[in-house]
């Protein structure tokens, strides 16, 4: 089919993308895979619609610039410090391991050294976008393994930016020796970094303060700033991707970064659609078929090898094997940046279509399978927990030291130290009870410990969790976790441990109360209903006071008139 205008062509492509996106959603797959499949379907291999070429490539370039801008905008180096050296050690260790062994594996598969280096580097990076989305959906983004995973993903993001700087800058440098190219790269990079720092310090705060009076103008400025810096960097033979990234960094320290990032996320995803469509449409099915064998070998390496190195490093650093395993699953796929690097290598003439097809196949396989691995992580850990014991030290000191020393005995074990759990603790404290607080959020533990509550790290869905609790002295275990699955796991663990006290759980609504009672909860708490009743009581009391005051003022004024 041929289209009379590029607009009609893009409309048809977006329609196909919508249909495939719905199917991906049904299969619980990230949209990146649906975008690549859309490119294959509309490309010359199937329908042959994607002939817009330059228009799609232009939108693709803008999408990459916006992506790098948002990455810079959300770059939280403080997050790495908050989870300690484990983020750096795990992030750098996994990069070195994957790059080294991936390079050797690619040489064994018959690739030339330069191509083997490219492929190995592409295998090292994992998708921050996908992982954050999956962890948020599972409500694990604030857990210990979630924070560590996001921490070493930030390390990976920094590493991929450096890789882009080196590749594009040396490739664009033209003639000249290595030393002259390195000096030029150093000078241009230093100028960009100093300019970014000066902009952060003196330009952005007052400028964004004025622009923030109009949200549309603020977002427009962000896009102009991202694309403008990308164009400036490209004009001096630097990396346009890094120019956009530094543009985001220059705004990251302002109070407007979240507002800008939230509004640009949708635009980023829409424009990236064209990058993946362009990538998929250039994928030769015949070339991909020839690369299927190497793609399967490299996919197994990413799906198995990357998580194992994370488990090994975290185990050596004193973390439990479950924490290491759950964090390790987040690197069991390659990133959208891997595909961007592959496309960059093709553009620079250092890769052929065959290698790009290989990396794309590895991306589709690993992203697709790792998504199911992360979603089913608890069941997967149940199957593998015995062999994973070899990676765990006899005393997982890092997780133990991350908790304040809890009491030898506790009258009440309080699971969940959020707003509701903290409020319960403050009320119980007035009765001089011995209380032990449990949470999987390190920040919540630190805040509770700062207020004098003995705390302990714990994940309710860990099969070995209840064995760490002082159940011999406790008479009540209170769960403020609003999850039927978590409460069922806790109750099962208490029964296994022979706990004879009372189990109190938290429910969302009356229907959940029945389910909690069925699994053995002796009492259920309804925070929203109880809070609503208390709020209504306070409102009624205030209204009664106002009516009484109004009546008194009315009587007073009448008596004054009579006098």
PDB file of N, CA, C and O in Angstrom, residues 413-472:
ATOM      1  N   UNK A 413       4.978  -6.637  67.916  1.00  0.00           N
ATOM      2  CA  UNK A 413       5.757  -6.535  66.682  1.00  0.00           C
ATOM      3  C   UNK A 413       4.891  -5.795  65.667  1.00  0.00           C
ATOM      4  O   UNK A 413       3.794  -6.251  65.336  1.00  0.00           O
ATOM      5  N   UNK A 414       5.374  -4.640  65.225  1.00  0.00           N
ATOM      6  CA  UNK A 414       4.606  -3.766  64.338  1.00  0.00           C
ATOM      7  C   UNK A 414       5.213  -3.823  62.940  1.00  0.00           C
ATOM      8  O   UNK A 414       6.340  -3.380  62.718  1.00  0.00           O
ATOM      9  N   UNK A 415       4.469  -4.384  61.994  1.00  0.00           N
ATOM     10  CA  UNK A 415       4.941  -4.537  60.616  1.00  0.00           C
ATOM     11  C   UNK A 415       4.412  -3.399  59.766  1.00  0.00           C
ATOM     12  O   UNK A 415       3.208  -3.251  59.587  1.00  0.00           O
ATOM     13  N   UNK A 416       5.330  -2.577  59.237  1.00  0.00           N
ATOM     14  CA  UNK A 416       4.936  -1.443  58.405  1.00  0.00           C
ATOM     15  C   UNK A 416       5.026  -0.150  59.191  1.00  0.00           C
ATOM     16  O   UNK A 416       4.261   0.056  60.137  1.00  0.00           O
ATOM     17  N   UNK A 417       5.961   0.729  58.789  1.00  0.00           N
ATOM     18  CA  UNK A 417       6.195   1.961  59.532  1.00  0.00           C
ATOM     19  C   UNK A 417       5.865   3.186  58.696  1.00  0.00           C
ATOM     20  O   UNK A 417       6.536   4.217  58.770  1.00  0.00           O
ATOM     21  N   UNK A 418       4.829   3.069  57.885  1.00  0.00           N
ATOM     22  CA  UNK A 418       4.330   4.229  57.154  1.00  0.00           C
ATOM     23  C   UNK A 418       3.555   5.148  58.075  1.00  0.00           C
ATOM     24  O   UNK A 418       3.678   5.102  59.302  1.00  0.00           O
ATOM     25  N   UNK A 419       2.727   6.005  57.502  1.00  0.00           N
ATOM     26  CA  UNK A 419       1.980   6.969  58.319  1.00  0.00           C
ATOM     27  C   UNK A 419       1.062   6.271  59.327  1.00  0.00           C
ATOM     28  O   UNK A 419       0.994   6.656  60.493  1.00  0.00           O
ATOM     29  N   UNK A 420       0.363   5.225  58.864  1.00  0.00           N
ATOM     30  CA  UNK A 420      -0.556   4.525  59.753  1.00  0.00           C
ATOM     31  C   UNK A 420       0.210   3.772  60.838  1.00  0.00           C
ATOM     32  O   UNK A 420      -0.117   3.839  62.028  1.00  0.00           O
ATOM     33  N   UNK A 421       1.271   3.061  60.435  1.00  0.00           N
ATOM     34  CA  UNK A 421       2.064   2.317  61.410  1.00  0.00           C
ATOM     35  C   UNK A 421       2.745   3.235  62.415  1.00  0.00           C
ATOM     36  O   UNK A 421       2.794   2.925  63.619  1.00  0.00           O
ATOM     37  N   UNK A 422       3.270   4.362  61.950  1.00  0.00           N
ATOM     38  CA  UNK A 422       3.921   5.310  62.860  1.00  0.00           C
ATOM     39  C   UNK A 422       2.934   5.893  63.856  1.00  0.00           C
ATOM     40  O   UNK A 422       3.256   6.095  65.034  1.00  0.00           O
ATOM     41  N   UNK A 423       1.709   6.157  63.394  1.00  0.00           N
ATOM     42  CA  UNK A 423       0.680   6.684  64.300  1.00  0.00           C
ATOM     43  C   UNK A 423       0.319   5.653  65.368  1.00  0.00           C
ATOM     44  O   UNK A 423       0.129   5.994  66.544  1.00  0.00           O
ATOM     45  N   UNK A 424       0.227   4.383  64.974  1.00  0.00           N
ATOM     46  CA  UNK A 424      -0.058   3.321  65.953  1.00  0.00           C
ATOM     47  C   UNK A 424       1.075   3.237  66.977  1.00  0.00           C
ATOM     48  O   UNK A 424       0.835   3.097  68.186  1.00  0.00           O
ATOM     49  N   UNK A 425       2.318   3.342  66.504  1.00  0.00           N
ATOM     50  CA  UNK A 425       3.454   3.292  67.427  1.00  0.00           C
ATOM     51  C   UNK A 425       3.389   4.415  68.459  1.00  0.00           C
ATOM     52  O   UNK A 425       3.605   4.184  69.660  1.00  0.00           O
ATOM     53  N   UNK A 426       3.067   5.622  68.019  1.00  0.00           N
ATOM     54  CA  UNK A 426       3.015   6.756  68.959  1.00  0.00           C
ATOM     55  C   UNK A 426       1.943   6.537  70.019  1.00  0.00           C
ATOM     56  O   UNK A 426       2.126   6.910  71.186  1.00  0.00           O
ATOM     57  N   UNK A 427       0.827   5.939  69.629  1.00  0.00           N
ATOM     58  CA  UNK A 427      -0.233   5.694  70.601  1.00  0.00           C
ATOM     59  C   UNK A 427       0.151   4.562  71.561  1.00  0.00           C
ATOM     60  O   UNK A 427      -0.087   4.646  72.773  1.00  0.00           O
ATOM     61  N   UNK A 428       0.769   3.493  71.030  1.00  0.00           N
ATOM     62  CA  UNK A 428       1.173   2.375  71.891  1.00  0.00           C
ATOM     63  C   UNK A 428       2.286   2.781  72.848  1.00  0.00           C
ATOM     64  O   UNK A 428       2.386   2.255  73.959  1.00  0.00           O
ATOM     65  N   UNK A 429       3.108   3.720  72.417  1.00  0.00           N
ATOM     66  CA  UNK A 429       4.235   4.154  73.236  1.00  0.00           C
ATOM     67  C   UNK A 429       3.770   4.750  74.565  1.00  0.00           C
ATOM     68  O   UNK A 429       4.457   4.631  75.588  1.00  0.00           O
ATOM     69  N   UNK A 430       2.609   5.362  74.561  1.00  0.00           N
ATOM     70  CA  UNK A 430       2.091   5.979  75.792  1.00  0.00           C
ATOM     71  C   UNK A 430       1.711   4.936  76.831  1.00  0.00           C
ATOM     72  O   UNK A 430       1.568   5.256  78.007  1.00  0.00           O
ATOM     73  N   UNK A 431       1.563   3.679  76.400  1.00  0.00           N
ATOM     74  CA  UNK A 431       1.204   2.598  77.321  1.00  0.00           C
ATOM     75  C   UNK A 431       2.431   1.837  77.819  1.00  0.00           C
ATOM     76  O   UNK A 431       2.271   0.801  78.473  1.00  0.00           O
ATOM     77  N   UNK A 432       3.611   2.337  77.505  1.00  0.00           N
ATOM     78  CA  UNK A 432       4.882   1.762  77.964  1.00  0.00           C
ATOM     79  C   UNK A 432       5.038   0.295  77.574  1.00  0.00           C
ATOM     80  O   UNK A 432       5.475  -0.543  78.367  1.00  0.00           O
ATOM     81  N   UNK A 433       4.653  -0.003  76.330  1.00  0.00           N
ATOM     82  CA  UNK A 433       4.836  -1.354  75.811  1.00  0.00           C
ATOM     83  C   UNK A 433       6.182  -1.446  75.094  1.00  0.00           C
ATOM     84  O   UNK A 433       6.688  -0.457  74.552  1.00  0.00           O
ATOM     85  N   UNK A 434       6.762  -2.623  75.068  1.00  0.00           N
ATOM     86  CA  UNK A 434       7.979  -2.865  74.314  1.00  0.00           C
ATOM     87  C   UNK A 434       7.584  -3.187  72.874  1.00  0.00           C
ATOM     88  O   UNK A 434       6.870  -4.159  72.621  1.00  0.00           O
ATOM     89  N   UNK A 435       8.053  -2.355  71.950  1.00  0.00           N
ATOM     90  CA  UNK A 435       7.599  -2.445  70.554  1.00  0.00           C
ATOM     91  C   UNK A 435       8.806  -2.618  69.639  1.00  0.00           C
ATOM     92  O   UNK A 435       9.835  -1.964  69.816  1.00  0.00           O
ATOM     93  N   UNK A 436       8.683  -3.493  68.650  1.00  0.00           N
ATOM     94  CA  UNK A 436       9.692  -3.653  67.609  1.00  0.00           C
ATOM     95  C   UNK A 436       9.053  -3.313  66.269  1.00  0.00           C
ATOM     96  O   UNK A 436       8.045  -3.901  65.882  1.00  0.00           O
ATOM     97  N   UNK A 437       9.627  -2.332  65.564  1.00  0.00           N
ATOM     98  CA  UNK A 437       9.109  -1.921  64.257  1.00  0.00           C
ATOM     99  C   UNK A 437       9.827  -2.636  63.125  1.00  0.00           C
ATOM    100  O   UNK A 437      11.052  -2.790  63.145  1.00  0.00           O
ATOM    101  N   UNK A 438       9.077  -3.078  62.127  1.00  0.00           N
ATOM    102  CA  UNK A 438       9.621  -3.811  60.984  1.00  0.00           C
ATOM    103  C   UNK A 438       9.203  -3.101  59.702  1.00  0.00           C
ATOM    104  O   UNK A 438       8.041  -2.704  59.555  1.00  0.00           O
ATOM    105  N   UNK A 439      10.155  -2.940  58.761  1.00  0.00           N
ATOM    106  CA  UNK A 439       9.808  -2.386  57.446  1.00  0.00           C
ATOM    107  C   UNK A 439      10.882  -2.804  56.453  1.00  0.00           C
ATOM    108  O   UNK A 439      11.990  -3.194  56.844  1.00  0.00           O
ATOM    109  N   UNK A 440      10.534  -2.747  55.122  1.00  0.00           N
ATOM    110  CA  UNK A 440      11.545  -3.051  54.113  1.00  0.00           C
ATOM    111  C   UNK A 440      12.088  -1.789  53.465  1.00  0.00           C
ATOM    112  O   UNK A 440      12.912  -1.856  52.555  1.00  0.00           O
ATOM    113  N   UNK A 441      11.616  -0.624  53.921  1.00  0.00           N
ATOM    114  CA  UNK A 441      12.095   0.655  53.398  1.00  0.00           C
ATOM    115  C   UNK A 441      13.176   1.191  54.328  1.00  0.00           C
ATOM    116  O   UNK A 441      12.889   1.577  55.467  1.00  0.00           O
ATOM    117  N   UNK A 442      14.445   1.222  53.892  1.00  0.00           N
ATOM    118  CA  UNK A 442      15.520   1.697  54.771  1.00  0.00           C
ATOM    119  C   UNK A 442      15.289   3.110  55.297  1.00  0.00           C
ATOM    120  O   UNK A 442      15.640   3.417  56.435  1.00  0.00           O
ATOM    121  N   UNK A 443      14.694   3.969  54.475  1.00  0.00           N
ATOM    122  CA  UNK A 443      14.452   5.340  54.925  1.00  0.00           C
ATOM    123  C   UNK A 443      13.415   5.373  56.047  1.00  0.00           C
ATOM    124  O   UNK A 443      13.561   6.114  57.020  1.00  0.00           O
ATOM    125  N   UNK A 444      12.366   4.561  55.935  1.00  0.00           N
ATOM    126  CA  UNK A 444      11.359   4.488  56.997  1.00  0.00           C
ATOM    127  C   UNK A 444      11.979   3.967  58.297  1.00  0.00           C
ATOM    128  O   UNK A 444      11.647   4.439  59.387  1.00  0.00           O
ATOM    129  N   UNK A 445      12.911   3.018  58.169  1.00  0.00           N
ATOM    130  CA  UNK A 445      13.590   2.494  59.358  1.00  0.00           C
ATOM    131  C   UNK A 445      14.435   3.576  60.029  1.00  0.00           C
ATOM    132  O   UNK A 445      14.443   3.708  61.256  1.00  0.00           O
ATOM    133  N   UNK A 446      15.147   4.358  59.216  1.00  0.00           N
ATOM    134  CA  UNK A 446      15.984   5.411  59.790  1.00  0.00           C
ATOM    135  C   UNK A 446      15.143   6.465  60.499  1.00  0.00           C
ATOM    136  O   UNK A 446      15.502   6.948  61.578  1.00  0.00           O
ATOM    137  N   UNK A 447      14.024   6.845  59.910  1.00  0.00           N
ATOM    138  CA  UNK A 447      13.151   7.850  60.527  1.00  0.00           C
ATOM    139  C   UNK A 447      12.576   7.331  61.846  1.00  0.00           C
ATOM    140  O   UNK A 447      12.530   8.060  62.844  1.00  0.00           O
ATOM    141  N   UNK A 448      12.137   6.062  61.845  1.00  0.00           N
ATOM    142  CA  UNK A 448      11.564   5.492  63.066  1.00  0.00           C
ATOM    143  C   UNK A 448      12.630   5.362  64.147  1.00  0.00           C
ATOM    144  O   UNK A 448      12.380   5.649  65.325  1.00  0.00           O
ATOM    145  N   UNK A 449      13.841   4.927  63.769  1.00  0.00           N
ATOM    146  CA  UNK A 449      14.927   4.784  64.740  1.00  0.00           C
ATOM    147  C   UNK A 449      15.311   6.136  65.327  1.00  0.00           C
ATOM    148  O   UNK A 449      15.672   6.241  66.505  1.00  0.00           O
ATOM    149  N   UNK A 450      15.233   7.190  64.505  1.00  0.00           N
ATOM    150  CA  UNK A 450      15.556   8.533  64.992  1.00  0.00           C
ATOM    151  C   UNK A 450      14.577   8.993  66.067  1.00  0.00           C
ATOM    152  O   UNK A 450      14.917   9.841  66.898  1.00  0.00           O
ATOM    153  N   UNK A 451      13.357   8.428  66.059  1.00  0.00           N
ATOM    154  CA  UNK A 451      12.347   8.777  67.068  1.00  0.00           C
ATOM    155  C   UNK A 451      12.371   7.794  68.243  1.00  0.00           C
ATOM    156  O   UNK A 451      11.449   7.790  69.068  1.00  0.00           O
ATOM    157  N   UNK A 452      13.411   6.942  68.300  1.00  0.00           N
ATOM    158  CA  UNK A 452      13.578   6.063  69.447  1.00  0.00           C
ATOM    159  C   UNK A 452      12.937   4.697  69.343  1.00  0.00           C
ATOM    160  O   UNK A 452      12.958   3.934  70.315  1.00  0.00           O
ATOM    161  N   UNK A 453      12.353   4.354  68.184  1.00  0.00           N
ATOM    162  CA  UNK A 453      11.713   3.046  68.039  1.00  0.00           C
ATOM    163  C   UNK A 453      12.751   2.003  67.637  1.00  0.00           C
ATOM    164  O   UNK A 453      13.439   2.170  66.625  1.00  0.00           O
ATOM    165  N   UNK A 454      12.914   0.909  68.400  1.00  0.00           N
ATOM    166  CA  UNK A 454      13.771  -0.187  67.949  1.00  0.00           C
ATOM    167  C   UNK A 454      13.209  -0.778  66.655  1.00  0.00           C
ATOM    168  O   UNK A 454      12.010  -1.058  66.567  1.00  0.00           O
ATOM    169  N   UNK A 455      14.065  -0.922  65.642  1.00  0.00           N
ATOM    170  CA  UNK A 455      13.583  -1.354  64.334  1.00  0.00           C
ATOM    171  C   UNK A 455      14.430  -2.499  63.806  1.00  0.00           C
ATOM    172  O   UNK A 455      15.539  -2.757  64.269  1.00  0.00           O
ATOM    173  N   UNK A 456      13.886  -3.162  62.799  1.00  0.00           N
ATOM    174  CA  UNK A 456      14.571  -4.272  62.152  1.00  0.00           C
ATOM    175  C   UNK A 456      14.115  -4.329  60.703  1.00  0.00           C
ATOM    176  O   UNK A 456      12.921  -4.172  60.408  1.00  0.00           O
ATOM    177  N   UNK A 457      15.059  -4.543  59.799  1.00  0.00           N
ATOM    178  CA  UNK A 457      14.690  -4.694  58.390  1.00  0.00           C
ATOM    179  C   UNK A 457      13.991  -6.028  58.187  1.00  0.00           C
ATOM    180  O   UNK A 457      14.406  -7.050  58.747  1.00  0.00           O
ATOM    181  N   UNK A 458      12.952  -6.019  57.381  1.00  0.00           N
ATOM    182  CA  UNK A 458      12.261  -7.269  57.096  1.00  0.00           C
ATOM    183  C   UNK A 458      11.320  -7.129  55.923  1.00  0.00           C
ATOM    184  O   UNK A 458      10.703  -6.081  55.729  1.00  0.00           O
ATOM    185  N   UNK A 459      11.232  -8.165  55.110  1.00  0.00           N
ATOM    186  CA  UNK A 459      10.337  -8.219  53.960  1.00  0.00           C
ATOM    187  C   UNK A 459       9.302  -9.303  54.228  1.00  0.00           C
ATOM    188  O   UNK A 459       9.643 -10.484  54.338  1.00  0.00           O
ATOM    189  N   UNK A 460       8.053  -8.913  54.317  1.00  0.00           N
ATOM    190  CA  UNK A 460       7.004  -9.843  54.725  1.00  0.00           C
ATOM    191  C   UNK A 460       6.838 -11.019  53.765  1.00  0.00           C
ATOM    192  O   UNK A 460       6.323 -12.070  54.147  1.00  0.00           O
ATOM    193  N   UNK A 461       7.243 -10.844  52.519  1.00  0.00           N
ATOM    194  CA  UNK A 461       7.072 -11.922  51.542  1.00  0.00           C
ATOM    195  C   UNK A 461       8.290 -12.830  51.458  1.00  0.00           C
ATOM    196  O   UNK A 461       8.331 -13.750  50.639  1.00  0.00           O
ATOM    197  N   UNK A 462       9.293 -12.577  52.299  1.00  0.00           N
ATOM    198  CA  UNK A 462      10.446 -13.471  52.390  1.00  0.00           C
ATOM    199  C   UNK A 462      10.031 -14.704  53.190  1.00  0.00           C
ATOM    200  O   UNK A 462       9.559 -14.592  54.326  1.00  0.00           O
ATOM    201  N   UNK A 463      10.193 -15.911  52.636  1.00  0.00           N
ATOM    202  CA  UNK A 463       9.773 -17.121  53.358  1.00  0.00           C
ATOM    203  C   UNK A 463      10.447 -17.284  54.717  1.00  0.00           C
ATOM    204  O   UNK A 463       9.905 -17.938  55.604  1.00  0.00           O
ATOM    205  N   UNK A 464      11.647 -16.718  54.887  1.00  0.00           N
ATOM    206  CA  UNK A 464      12.374 -16.869  56.139  1.00  0.00           C
ATOM    207  C   UNK A 464      12.176 -15.674  57.075  1.00  0.00           C
ATOM    208  O   UNK A 464      12.847 -15.560  58.094  1.00  0.00           O
ATOM    209  N   UNK A 465      11.250 -14.792  56.726  1.00  0.00           N
ATOM    210  CA  UNK A 465      11.092 -13.539  57.457  1.00  0.00           C
ATOM    211  C   UNK A 465      10.681 -13.745  58.912  1.00  0.00           C
ATOM    212  O   UNK A 465      11.279 -13.198  59.834  1.00  0.00           O
ATOM    213  N   UNK A 466       9.661 -14.575  59.152  1.00  0.00           N
ATOM    214  CA  UNK A 466       9.132 -14.713  60.509  1.00  0.00           C
ATOM    215  C   UNK A 466      10.130 -15.354  61.467  1.00  0.00           C
ATOM    216  O   UNK A 466      10.034 -15.161  62.681  1.00  0.00           O
ATOM    217  N   UNK A 467      11.123 -16.080  60.931  1.00  0.00           N
ATOM    218  CA  UNK A 467      12.125 -16.709  61.799  1.00  0.00           C
ATOM    219  C   UNK A 467      13.010 -15.674  62.482  1.00  0.00           C
ATOM    220  O   UNK A 467      13.664 -15.980  63.485  1.00  0.00           O
ATOM    221  N   UNK A 468      13.019 -14.452  61.970  1.00  0.00           N
ATOM    222  CA  UNK A 468      13.865 -13.400  62.556  1.00  0.00           C
ATOM    223  C   UNK A 468      13.128 -12.585  63.610  1.00  0.00           C
ATOM    224  O   UNK A 468      13.736 -11.704  64.225  1.00  0.00           O
ATOM    225  N   UNK A 469      11.851 -12.855  63.844  1.00  0.00           N
ATOM    226  CA  UNK A 469      11.057 -12.057  64.778  1.00  0.00           C
ATOM    227  C   UNK A 469      11.119 -12.634  66.197  1.00  0.00           C
ATOM    228  O   UNK A 469      11.222 -13.856  66.364  1.00  0.00           O
ATOM    229  N   UNK A 470      11.041 -11.774  67.229  1.00  0.00           N
ATOM    230  CA  UNK A 470      11.045 -12.250  68.627  1.00  0.00           C
ATOM    231  C   UNK A 470       9.675 -12.763  69.050  1.00  0.00           C
ATOM    232  O   UNK A 470       9.014 -12.208  69.943  1.00  0.00           O
ATOM    233  N   UNK A 471       9.237 -13.859  68.434  1.00  0.00           N
ATOM    234  CA  UNK A 471       7.884 -14.355  68.667  1.00  0.00           C
ATOM    235  C   UNK A 471       7.731 -15.023  70.027  1.00  0.00           C
ATOM    236  O   UNK A 471       6.601 -15.177  70.520  1.00  0.00           O
ATOM    237  N   UNK A 472       8.824 -15.418  70.652  1.00  0.00           N
ATOM    238  CA  UNK A 472       8.709 -16.073  71.954  1.00  0.00           C
ATOM    239  C   UNK A 472       8.207 -15.124  73.028  1.00  0.00           C
ATOM    240  O   UNK A 472       7.550 -15.548  73.990  1.00  0.00           O
TER     241      UNK A 472
END
